[in-house]
Structure formats: structure tokens, C-alpha cells
Tab-separated table of C-alpha atoms and ligand atoms in Angstrom:
chain	number	residue	atom	x	y	z
A	249	MET	CA	-3.863	27.069	17.669
A	250	GLN	CA	-2.491	29.924	19.788
A	251	ASN	CA	0.935	31.155	18.850
A	252	THR	CA	2.481	30.820	22.351
A	253	TYR	CA	4.905	28.220	23.711
A	254	LEU	CA	3.600	24.755	22.952
A	255	LYS	CA	3.561	21.416	24.739
A	256	ILE	CA	3.839	18.551	22.297
A	257	ALA	CA	3.993	14.745	22.359
A	258	VAL	CA	5.476	12.540	19.636
A	259	ILE	CA	4.026	9.033	19.666
A	260	GLY	CA	6.326	6.549	17.933
A	261	ALA	CA	9.401	8.605	18.812
A	262	SER	CA	11.754	5.616	18.579
A	263	GLY	CA	11.062	5.018	14.864
A	264	TYR	CA	12.742	6.628	11.858
A	265	VAL	CA	10.050	9.214	11.217
A	266	GLY	CA	9.634	9.865	14.945
A	267	ALA	CA	13.363	10.543	15.271
A	268	GLU	CA	13.326	13.129	12.477
A	269	LEU	CA	10.278	14.761	14.015
A	270	VAL	CA	11.884	14.952	17.443
A	271	GLU	CA	14.986	16.565	15.954
A	272	LEU	CA	12.904	19.207	14.147
A	273	LEU	CA	10.496	19.892	17.018
A	274	ASN	CA	13.392	20.062	19.485
A	275	GLN	CA	14.836	23.015	17.550
A	276	HIS	CA	11.487	24.765	16.943
A	277	PRO	CA	11.528	28.107	18.789
A	278	LEU	CA	7.855	27.967	19.822
A	279	ILE	CA	7.953	24.552	21.499
A	280	SER	CA	8.682	24.543	25.215
A	281	GLU	CA	8.009	20.906	26.082
A	282	LEU	CA	8.376	17.627	24.217
A	283	GLN	CA	7.227	14.198	25.406
A	284	LEU	CA	8.601	11.186	23.557
A	285	MET	CA	6.261	8.188	23.625
A	286	VAL	CA	6.741	4.535	22.712
A	287	SER	CA	4.547	1.449	22.991
A	288	GLN	CA	4.218	-0.717	26.079
A	289	SER	CA	6.262	-3.458	24.369
A	290	SER	CA	9.003	-1.124	23.138
A	291	ASP	CA	12.695	-2.066	23.297
A	292	ALA	CA	13.345	1.633	23.920
A	293	SER	CA	11.171	1.999	27.012
A	294	ASN	CA	14.078	2.302	29.490
A	295	LEU	CA	16.249	4.408	27.216
A	296	CYS	CA	16.561	8.041	26.285
A	297	PHE	CA	16.369	9.454	22.776
A	298	SER	CA	20.119	9.852	22.235
A	299	ASP	CA	20.745	6.224	23.318
A	300	ILE	CA	19.204	5.053	20.057
A	301	HIS	CA	20.039	8.172	18.007
A	302	PRO	CA	23.576	8.986	19.242
A	303	ARG	CA	24.113	11.702	16.615
A	304	LEU	CA	21.758	13.811	18.779
A	305	LYS	CA	23.631	13.278	22.056
A	306	ASN	CA	23.757	16.569	24.013
A	307	ILE	CA	21.070	17.911	21.666
A	308	CYS	CA	18.148	15.755	22.763
A	309	ASP	CA	18.623	13.393	25.714
A	310	LEU	CA	14.955	13.206	26.754
A	311	PRO	CA	13.728	9.864	28.109
A	312	PHE	CA	11.197	7.750	26.238
A	313	GLN	CA	7.915	7.266	28.080
A	314	ILE	CA	5.430	4.452	27.707
A	315	LEU	CA	2.097	5.366	26.192
A	316	SER	CA	-0.650	3.974	28.432
A	317	GLU	CA	-4.231	4.833	29.300
A	318	THR	CA	-3.009	6.287	32.587
A	319	TRP	CA	-0.450	8.477	30.816
A	320	ILE	CA	-3.143	9.722	28.440
A	321	GLU	CA	-5.540	10.382	31.342
A	322	GLN	CA	-2.918	12.367	33.278
A	323	ASN	CA	-1.173	14.204	30.450
A	324	ALA	CA	-3.201	14.538	27.280
A	325	ASP	CA	-5.251	17.597	28.224
A	326	LYS	CA	-2.063	19.538	29.033
A	327	LEU	CA	-0.855	19.112	25.447
A	328	ASP	CA	-1.378	21.513	22.541
A	329	ALA	CA	-0.610	18.990	19.825
A	330	VAL	CA	0.301	15.359	19.286
A	331	PHE	CA	2.184	13.817	16.370
A	332	PHE	CA	1.578	10.144	15.502
A	333	ALA	CA	4.579	8.463	13.848
A	334	THR	CA	2.969	5.088	14.470
A	335	PRO	CA	1.520	2.221	12.408
A	336	HIS	CA	-1.698	3.176	10.589
A	337	ASP	CA	-4.098	1.227	12.841
A	338	VAL	CA	-2.495	2.641	16.001
A	339	SER	CA	-3.145	6.208	14.779
A	340	VAL	CA	-6.750	5.386	13.912
A	341	ASN	CA	-7.356	4.002	17.405
A	342	LEU	CA	-5.743	6.964	19.211
A	343	ALA	CA	-6.905	10.053	17.325
A	344	GLN	CA	-10.383	10.508	18.831
A	345	ILE	CA	-9.077	10.398	22.422
A	346	PHE	CA	-6.798	13.384	21.787
A	347	ILE	CA	-9.283	15.318	19.657
A	348	THR	CA	-11.879	15.014	22.437
A	349	LYS	CA	-9.326	16.562	24.783
A	350	LYS	CA	-8.866	19.467	22.311
A	351	VAL	CA	-5.365	18.375	21.333
A	352	LYS	CA	-4.526	19.016	17.675
A	353	VAL	CA	-3.532	15.796	15.879
A	354	PHE	CA	-0.875	15.513	13.153
A	355	ASP	CA	-0.974	11.933	11.884
A	356	LEU	CA	2.005	10.835	9.799
A	357	SER	CA	0.570	7.385	9.084
A	358	GLY	CA	-1.949	6.585	6.370
A	359	GLY	CA	-4.745	6.200	8.943
A	360	PHE	CA	-6.695	9.291	7.827
A	361	ARG	CA	-5.562	9.989	4.271
A	362	LEU	CA	-8.216	8.200	2.205
A	363	LYS	CA	-11.699	9.703	2.121
A	364	ASP	CA	-13.350	6.469	0.985
A	365	ALA	CA	-13.471	4.160	4.038
A	366	SER	CA	-14.140	1.122	1.830
A	367	LYS	CA	-10.564	1.378	0.496
A	368	TYR	CA	-9.039	0.651	3.943
A	369	PRO	CA	-9.721	-3.127	3.993
A	370	VAL	CA	-8.363	-3.384	0.426
A	371	PHE	CA	-5.200	-1.272	0.752
A	372	TYR	CA	-4.498	-1.249	4.508
A	373	GLY	CA	-5.919	-4.588	5.624
A	374	PHE	CA	-8.332	-3.250	8.254
A	375	GLU	CA	-11.877	-1.858	8.489
A	376	HIS	CA	-11.756	1.816	9.375
A	377	GLN	CA	-13.536	2.380	12.698
A	378	GLN	CA	-13.493	6.209	12.682
A	379	VAL	CA	-15.410	7.148	9.557
A	380	GLN	CA	-16.519	10.532	10.903
A	381	LEU	CA	-12.918	11.510	11.613
A	382	LEU	CA	-11.976	10.372	8.125
A	383	THR	CA	-14.479	12.889	6.772
A	384	ASN	CA	-13.118	15.681	8.979
A	385	ALA	CA	-9.411	15.025	8.387
A	386	VAL	CA	-7.554	17.468	6.145
A	387	TYR	CA	-4.894	16.169	3.765
A	388	GLY	CA	-1.708	18.002	4.741
A	389	LEU	CA	0.050	18.618	1.428
A	390	ALA	CA	1.435	21.886	2.724
A	391	GLU	CA	1.878	23.824	-0.538
A	392	TRP	CA	-1.642	22.998	-1.731
A	393	GLN	CA	-3.862	23.007	1.363
A	394	TYR	CA	-2.818	26.045	3.394
A	395	GLU	CA	-6.285	27.322	4.385
A	396	ALA	CA	-7.760	23.908	5.158
A	397	ILE	CA	-4.752	22.917	7.287
A	398	GLU	CA	-4.970	26.198	9.195
A	399	ARG	CA	-8.524	25.416	10.322
A	400	SER	CA	-8.209	21.680	11.012
A	401	ASN	CA	-7.764	19.720	14.247
A	402	LEU	CA	-6.836	16.478	12.415
A	403	ILE	CA	-4.198	16.663	9.731
A	404	ALA	CA	-3.375	13.583	7.658
A	405	VAL	CA	0.225	14.218	6.658
A	406	PRO	CA	0.742	12.732	3.157
A	407	GLY	CA	2.774	9.592	2.424
A	408	CYS	CA	6.263	9.900	0.992
A	409	TYR	CA	5.522	8.731	-2.579
A	410	PRO	CA	2.273	10.744	-2.738
A	411	THR	CA	4.090	13.914	-1.625
A	412	ALA	CA	6.607	13.754	-4.477
A	413	SER	CA	4.058	12.484	-7.005
A	414	LEU	CA	1.423	15.105	-6.188
A	415	LEU	CA	3.901	17.979	-6.184
A	416	ALA	CA	4.803	16.862	-9.726
A	417	LEU	CA	1.240	16.234	-10.925
A	418	LYS	CA	-0.952	18.875	-9.351
A	419	PRO	CA	0.188	21.944	-11.317
A	420	LEU	CA	-0.946	20.057	-14.453
A	421	THR	CA	-4.029	18.210	-13.225
A	422	SER	CA	-5.472	21.025	-11.099
A	423	ASN	CA	-5.305	23.258	-14.179
A	424	ARG	CA	-6.821	20.428	-16.281
A	425	LEU	CA	-3.942	20.336	-18.756
A	426	HIS	CA	-3.947	16.516	-18.839
A	427	LEU	CA	-5.692	14.560	-21.597
A	428	LYS	CA	-8.974	13.211	-20.224
A	429	ASN	CA	-8.814	9.404	-19.795
A	430	GLY	CA	-5.149	9.299	-20.854
A	431	LEU	CA	-2.782	6.925	-19.051
A	432	ILE	CA	-0.882	8.608	-16.195
A	433	ALA	CA	2.169	6.616	-15.099
A	434	VAL	CA	3.824	7.386	-11.752
A	435	ASN	CA	7.166	5.645	-11.170
A	436	GLY	CA	8.560	5.937	-7.651
A	437	ILE	CA	11.944	4.887	-6.253
A	438	SER	CA	12.580	4.914	-2.505
A	439	GLY	CA	15.531	4.265	-0.220
A	440	VAL	CA	15.194	1.593	2.440
A	441	SER	CA	14.378	3.929	5.361
A	442	GLY	CA	10.944	4.189	3.695
A	443	ALA	CA	10.164	0.790	5.176
A	444	GLY	CA	10.802	1.902	8.777
A	445	ARG	CA	13.249	0.808	11.489
A	446	LYS	CA	11.812	-2.575	12.370
A	447	THR	CA	13.747	-5.556	11.020
A	448	ASN	CA	12.507	-7.315	7.930
A	449	LEU	CA	14.257	-9.792	5.619
A	450	ALA	CA	13.151	-7.990	2.438
A	451	THR	CA	14.806	-4.757	3.549
A	452	SER	CA	17.966	-6.204	5.099
A	453	PHE	CA	21.350	-5.095	3.675
A	454	ASN	CA	22.122	-8.283	1.743
A	455	GLU	CA	18.663	-8.673	0.261
A	456	VAL	CA	17.912	-5.237	-1.213
A	457	SER	CA	18.403	-4.873	-4.951
A	458	LEU	CA	16.727	-2.264	-7.163
A	459	ALA	CA	13.357	-3.839	-7.969
A	460	PRO	CA	9.669	-2.975	-8.252
A	461	TYR	CA	7.325	-4.105	-5.472
A	462	ASN	CA	3.572	-4.050	-4.718
A	463	ILE	CA	2.817	-3.248	-8.379
A	464	LEU	CA	-0.906	-2.483	-8.948
A	465	GLN	CA	-1.654	-2.889	-5.234
A	466	HIS	CA	0.297	-0.235	-3.339
A	467	ARG	CA	-1.763	1.847	-0.868
A	468	HIS	CA	-0.311	5.074	-2.289
A	469	GLN	CA	-2.108	4.566	-5.637
A	470	PRO	CA	-5.565	5.521	-4.272
A	471	GLU	CA	-3.980	8.345	-2.262
A	472	ILE	CA	-2.333	9.891	-5.334
A	473	SER	CA	-5.479	9.410	-7.450
A	474	GLN	CA	-7.707	10.940	-4.772
A	475	GLU	CA	-5.610	14.070	-4.329
A	476	ALA	CA	-4.794	14.630	-8.015
A	477	SER	CA	-8.430	13.861	-9.010
A	478	VAL	CA	-7.190	11.566	-11.796
A	479	GLU	CA	-6.623	7.818	-12.052
A	480	VAL	CA	-2.932	6.890	-12.036
A	481	VAL	CA	-0.887	3.717	-12.366
A	482	PHE	CA	1.691	3.720	-9.572
A	483	ASN	CA	4.911	1.691	-9.827
A	484	PRO	CA	6.997	1.736	-6.613
A	485	HIS	CA	10.629	0.541	-6.572
A	486	LEU	CA	12.946	-0.162	-3.653
A	487	ALA	CA	16.590	0.848	-4.130
A	488	PRO	CA	19.762	0.024	-2.163
A	489	TYR	CA	20.421	3.345	-0.454
A	490	LYS	CA	19.223	4.809	2.837
A	491	ARG	CA	17.324	8.033	2.242
A	492	GLY	CA	15.541	9.865	-0.520
A	493	LEU	CA	12.815	9.244	-3.021
A	494	LEU	CA	12.198	10.112	-6.679
A	495	SER	CA	8.857	10.160	-8.410
A	496	THR	CA	8.730	10.479	-12.205
A	497	VAL	CA	5.303	11.048	-13.732
A	498	THR	CA	4.447	10.751	-17.426
A	499	LEU	CA	1.223	12.037	-18.921
A	500	ASN	CA	-0.391	13.156	-22.163
A	501	LEU	CA	-1.533	16.745	-22.329
A	502	LYS	CA	-4.483	18.105	-24.281
A	503	SER	CA	-3.656	18.999	-27.862
A	504	GLY	CA	-2.557	22.548	-28.623
A	505	LEU	CA	-0.789	23.196	-25.337
A	506	THR	CA	2.693	24.667	-25.472
A	507	GLN	CA	5.899	24.718	-23.452
A	508	ALA	CA	4.832	28.151	-22.180
A	509	ASP	CA	1.542	26.725	-20.830
A	510	VAL	CA	3.414	24.080	-18.850
A	511	GLU	CA	5.959	26.605	-17.618
A	512	GLN	CA	3.185	28.906	-16.495
A	513	VAL	CA	1.378	26.366	-14.284
A	514	PHE	CA	4.570	25.286	-12.508
A	515	THR	CA	5.719	28.871	-11.946
A	516	GLN	CA	2.306	29.912	-10.711
A	517	ALA	CA	2.097	26.963	-8.311
A	518	TYR	CA	5.561	27.225	-6.807
A	519	GLN	CA	7.138	30.646	-7.311
A	520	ASP	CA	6.185	31.705	-3.757
A	521	GLN	CA	6.909	28.324	-2.140
A	522	PRO	CA	10.431	28.270	-0.689
A	523	MET	CA	10.498	24.516	-0.041
A	524	ILE	CA	9.889	23.751	-3.723
A	525	ARG	CA	12.869	24.243	-6.024
A	526	LEU	CA	12.105	24.336	-9.756
A	527	LEU	CA	15.347	23.251	-11.398
A	528	GLY	CA	16.835	23.660	-14.859
A	529	THR	CA	18.028	20.054	-14.780
A	530	TRP	CA	16.836	16.659	-13.480
A	531	PRO	CA	16.658	16.329	-9.661
A	532	ARG	CA	19.130	14.145	-7.774
A	533	ILE	CA	18.533	12.305	-4.505
A	534	ASP	CA	21.859	13.558	-3.104
A	535	ASN	CA	20.674	17.164	-3.354
A	536	VAL	CA	17.565	16.613	-1.226
A	537	ALA	CA	18.573	13.869	1.252
A	538	HIS	CA	18.611	15.304	4.807
A	539	THR	CA	16.808	18.474	3.598
A	540	PRO	CA	13.148	19.581	3.703
A	541	PHE	CA	13.144	20.566	-0.004
A	542	ALA	CA	11.366	19.112	-3.020
A	543	ASP	CA	13.308	19.478	-6.288
A	544	ILE	CA	11.292	19.438	-9.534
A	545	HIS	CA	12.126	19.445	-13.240
A	546	TRP	CA	9.991	18.677	-16.306
A	547	GLN	CA	10.358	18.278	-20.048
A	548	PHE	CA	7.644	18.619	-22.656
A	549	ASP	CA	7.515	16.827	-26.011
A	550	ASP	CA	5.254	19.106	-28.060
A	551	LYS	CA	5.119	16.726	-31.060
A	552	ASN	CA	3.428	14.036	-28.974
A	553	GLN	CA	1.980	16.298	-26.265
A	554	VAL	CA	3.751	14.237	-23.582
A	555	VAL	CA	5.167	15.752	-20.410
A	556	VAL	CA	7.567	14.039	-17.980
A	557	VAL	CA	7.922	15.561	-14.517
A	558	CYS	CA	10.363	14.399	-11.861
A	559	CYS	CA	10.298	15.302	-8.165
A	560	ALA	CA	12.909	14.297	-5.561
A	561	ILE	CA	12.467	14.537	-1.782
A	562	ASP	CA	13.849	13.059	1.414
A	563	ASN	CA	11.212	10.451	2.321
A	564	LEU	CA	11.672	11.021	6.061
A	565	LEU	CA	11.570	14.849	5.834
A	566	LYS	CA	9.458	16.388	3.059
A	567	GLY	CA	7.875	12.915	2.777
A	568	ALA	CA	6.998	12.878	6.502
A	569	ALA	CA	8.539	14.884	9.388
A	570	SER	CA	9.372	18.278	7.859
A	571	GLN	CA	6.034	18.350	6.031
A	572	ALA	CA	4.348	17.709	9.406
A	573	VAL	CA	6.257	20.681	10.855
A	574	GLN	CA	5.142	22.770	7.859
A	575	CYS	CA	1.565	21.814	8.789
A	576	LEU	CA	2.178	22.779	12.430
A	577	ASN	CA	3.579	26.149	11.331
A	578	ILE	CA	0.531	26.753	9.156
A	579	THR	CA	-1.821	26.090	12.089
A	580	LEU	CA	0.208	28.632	14.078
A	581	GLY	CA	-0.201	31.244	11.325
A	582	LEU	CA	3.538	31.128	10.595
A	583	PRO	CA	5.217	30.764	7.187
A	584	SER	CA	5.308	26.998	6.566
A	585	GLN	CA	9.116	26.952	6.328
A	586	HIS	CA	9.551	28.475	9.819
A	587	SER	CA	12.531	26.863	11.617
A	588	LEU	CA	13.048	24.445	8.715
A	589	ILE	CA	15.206	26.612	6.466
A	590	PRO	CA	17.235	29.677	7.449
A	591	GLU	CA	15.808	33.042	6.465
A	592	LYS	CA	17.544	34.585	3.457
A	593	LYS	CA	19.775	37.529	4.281
A	594	GLY	CA	19.144	40.706	2.301
A	595	SER	CA	21.937	42.191	0.172
A	596	ARG	CA	24.517	44.053	2.243
A	597	ASN	CA	25.993	47.361	1.208
A	598	ASP	CA	28.725	47.612	3.859
B	631	NDP	N1	9.582	5.717	6.696
B	631	NDP	C1	9.074	6.613	5.852
B	631	NDP	O1	9.742	7.054	4.890
B	631	NDP	C2	7.698	7.140	6.064
B	631	NDP	C3	6.842	6.593	7.002
B	631	NDP	N2	5.573	7.107	7.157
B	631	NDP	C4	4.657	6.561	8.163
B	631	NDP	O2	5.074	7.010	9.450
B	631	NDP	C5	4.781	6.015	10.438
B	631	NDP	C6	6.087	5.620	11.145
B	631	NDP	O3	6.958	5.090	10.174
B	631	NDP	P1	8.470	4.721	10.484
B	631	NDP	O4	9.067	5.678	11.415
B	631	NDP	O5	9.098	4.487	9.177
B	631	NDP	O6	8.270	3.313	11.236
B	631	NDP	P2	9.176	2.668	12.382
B	631	NDP	O7	8.853	1.215	12.337
B	631	NDP	O8	10.576	3.103	12.233
B	631	NDP	O9	8.569	3.301	13.718
B	631	NDP	C7	7.290	2.973	14.208
B	631	NDP	C8	7.128	3.615	15.560
B	631	NDP	O10	5.825	3.338	16.067
B	631	NDP	C9	5.933	2.938	17.429
B	631	NDP	N3	4.806	2.081	17.789
B	631	NDP	C10	4.467	0.884	17.257
B	631	NDP	N4	3.327	0.422	17.824
B	631	NDP	C11	2.957	1.355	18.737
B	631	NDP	C12	1.874	1.452	19.657
B	631	NDP	N5	0.934	0.503	19.745
B	631	NDP	N6	1.812	2.548	20.459
B	631	NDP	C13	2.750	3.520	20.396
B	631	NDP	N7	3.799	3.483	19.531
B	631	NDP	C14	3.895	2.415	18.721
B	631	NDP	C15	7.262	2.208	17.473
B	631	NDP	O11	7.739	2.261	18.803
B	631	NDP	P3	8.175	1.007	19.672
B	631	NDP	O12	8.162	-0.214	18.814
B	631	NDP	O13	9.542	1.403	20.160
B	631	NDP	O14	7.136	0.993	20.684
B	631	NDP	C16	8.111	3.103	16.594
B	631	NDP	O15	8.575	4.220	17.327
B	631	NDP	C17	4.131	4.847	9.702
B	631	NDP	O16	2.735	4.985	9.726
B	631	NDP	C18	4.630	5.030	8.260
B	631	NDP	O17	3.743	4.449	7.363
B	631	NDP	C19	5.155	8.188	6.453
B	631	NDP	C20	5.951	8.762	5.500
B	631	NDP	C21	7.288	8.274	5.223
B	632	X2W	C1	10.411	1.674	0.795
B	632	X2W	C2	9.071	1.437	1.475
B	632	X2W	O1	8.783	0.358	1.941
B	632	X2W	N1	8.248	2.481	1.539
B	632	X2W	C3	6.955	2.426	2.171
B	632	X2W	C4	6.264	3.765	2.090
B	632	X2W	C5	6.548	4.673	3.252
B	632	X2W	C6	5.476	5.777	3.437
B	632	X2W	O2	5.323	6.821	2.911
B	632	X2W	O3	4.604	5.527	4.198
B	632	X2W	P1	3.110	5.507	4.592
B	632	X2W	O4	2.151	5.680	3.519
B	632	X2W	O5	3.061	4.126	5.103
B	632	X2W	O6	2.950	6.486	5.623
B	632	X2W	C7	6.065	1.399	1.478
B	632	X2W	O7	6.167	1.207	0.276
B	632	X2W	O8	5.191	0.881	2.155
């Protein structure tokens, strides 16, 4: 994509992820025009963005617009990129229309993340109707897929649990340090915003209590396994707080490996990645909530060759919106952190 001023639409701008995206794109120096789209049945259709997100009053007061065939016909080919913060099936149905009009698509749903179309009926509850696009889509784990993202016109931005889990796992599995056929356990804990803005009894204030859910059937299990190239058991938990997510992975390493080997793969993977913070202590949700960072710490038990790695992120930012902006930056040839974190000042002698 050309690095000039960009015209962008966010579809699903009234939702939690959409709101974070709008805030980030609104402050991006290379974006000149933003269109905020909602569905034809939206409660937000007559409102503007700051009516439902008052913390952004006087920062973004753009009106919501209704996404319709006419709107697409009249506006889509003037856009440079579109972001889908919509349900999975909505993204699948919309992507081709924009790609045909040469609009770059950043999909924040799970609509294009799995390469094996036969997994969609099992884990998403629908037959995938865009198998060719599924083949072309690039998985947008920003720190691991820079070149592929740069070239792609359809980027499947990873899910929140997969982002944290893969950032923890990939330094080990991509260097084949894990014991072949060993059990890999991935335990995730998410705040309630992970379930979206729509009302639901299970996620209402009085009902939420720390508990596992969707054990052995969560759609993020095949996503993590696909991208780490290992089978994992994924145990998601819902916790009674708003934002942030922790993923703790436990795996056996091959015999003979040392602390230094583990250290080396994490340093090599992340020493030049400013959004990834390798810590000397266990990550905490409070340190990453409302930030685009991923905090990681690990410990290695060399007697049993077991390593435990923990990664914390904000589910709506590194787990969705800020990672999508990293992907946009990459397609523009910019450093992925552009406009997400302030540039470090050099040392001053005066
Ligand atoms: N919450 C999270 O932590 C994460 C969510 N995701 C994914 O991001 C996507 C959005 O999630 P989230 O923001 O949490 O969900 P919300 O329920 O908060 O928002 C969904 C949005 O989609 C819009 N929408 C629904 N149907 C349509 C349609 N037919 N056409 C256009 N817009 C439509 C809704 O608008 P309206 O109803 O006003 O029309 C709303 O703005 C989902 O695919 C989710 O799986 C990804 C990573 C993390
Ligand atoms: C707490 C909670 O409900 N979390 C969501 C995951 C949110 C996410 O990452 O979403 P997608 O893969 O849907 O894009 C869930 O478990 O379904």
C-alpha cells in the first residue's frame, strides 16, 4: 500500500474492538479519513461515536453510517483499507467485495484464520464459503509474519488468546526445543470484554465468577495448534474483570537443553521487538491493560526439562486493535509500533 494519506473504513465500529480501533486509527498520522460503519439493525445508527464512547468526546465525534450495498457501491473503491471488527460470518461474506475493489482487508474476526476449511463447521458453526480467500489470507501475528503481512491484501488478525499463547510458544516450538509428542497445556484467562459488547447472561456483572469454559472445544485451540505447528490442549477461563488476558503455557523440552538455550531463543525472537517486553518477573494484567504491549516471563525446571511461559496482553489491543494497526503499519513499510508507542528519546547532554 502507498505510504500517503489513507482513507479507511471500520466496519463494526460500535463494538468494543471497533471502538479501540477507531481511537487508534483516529490518532494515526497517515490517515486522513475514517468512516465508521454499523449494521442496518444497529442501535447506534443515528448516533455518533462519542455518544456511545463518551471518553472520546471532542476527540472523535464522527457519525456512524449504515453499511449497505448502496454504501459499498458508492464508497468502497475510494477506500485504501477496511477493518472488520464484526462477527466471523459477516467478515467472510464481506471480504471478497472489498478485495475485488482493491481495498486492503484487515479482518479482526476469526473468519480467515484457519487454513483448513473443514474446521469451520466444527469450531465456528458455519461452512466456509470463501475457500480461495482462506488460502490467500495471511495470519497477522505481527512479530512473526512481517514479510508475509507486507505483501498481503487480506490479513487475518489473530484472536486474543492465540496472540498471547503464540508469543509464548513460538520461540520454543519454531526452534524445535519442545519434546516431540509431549503434552502442551495452554491455560488462558480473559476479562469479560473478550466476549464483546452485546448483552449476554453468562457475561453479566452478577453472573461472572472465575471459571473455565468451552474446555476441549474452543475455536482458539485449532488456531494456536496451526500457528505453533504443534498440538495443544487449550483451557480458557473467564474472570471477573474488564480488560486483559493471561496465557500460561507448560511444555516438556527435549533432554539436554539448558537455561541458556531457552534464554537464547526468547532473546533472539524479541530483542528487536519493542511491543514485546521480556520481564524478570511474572507478568501482571494491570501492567498491560490499556497498552499495546505483550509482557512475557518464563521459568525452566532443568531436572524435569519442563518450561512454563506466561504472556499477558490487553485482549482488545495487542489481542485485536493495536495488533491490527501493527499490521497496517507493516503494509505501509513503517515500523510496526508506529503511532502506538512514543519514540524513545536519546540521552541528552544539556
Ligand atoms: N473482544 C475481544 O477481546 C476480541 C474480539 N475479537 C473479534 O472481533 C470482532 C468484534 O468483537 P467485539 O468488538 O468484541 O464484538 P462486539 O459485539 O462488541 O461488536 C460487534 C460489532 O459488529 C457489528 N456488526 C454486527 N453485525 C454486523 C453486520 N451484519 N454488519 C456490520 N456490522 C455488524 C456490531 O454493530 P451493530 O450491532 O451496532 O450493528 C458491532 O459494532 C469479533 O469477530 C470478535 O470475535 C478479536 C479479538 C479480541
Ligand atoms: C472472554 C471471551 O468470551 N472471549 C472470547 C474470545 C475473544 C477473541 O479473541 O475473539 P475471536 O477469536 O472471536 O476473534 C471467547 O472465548 O470466545
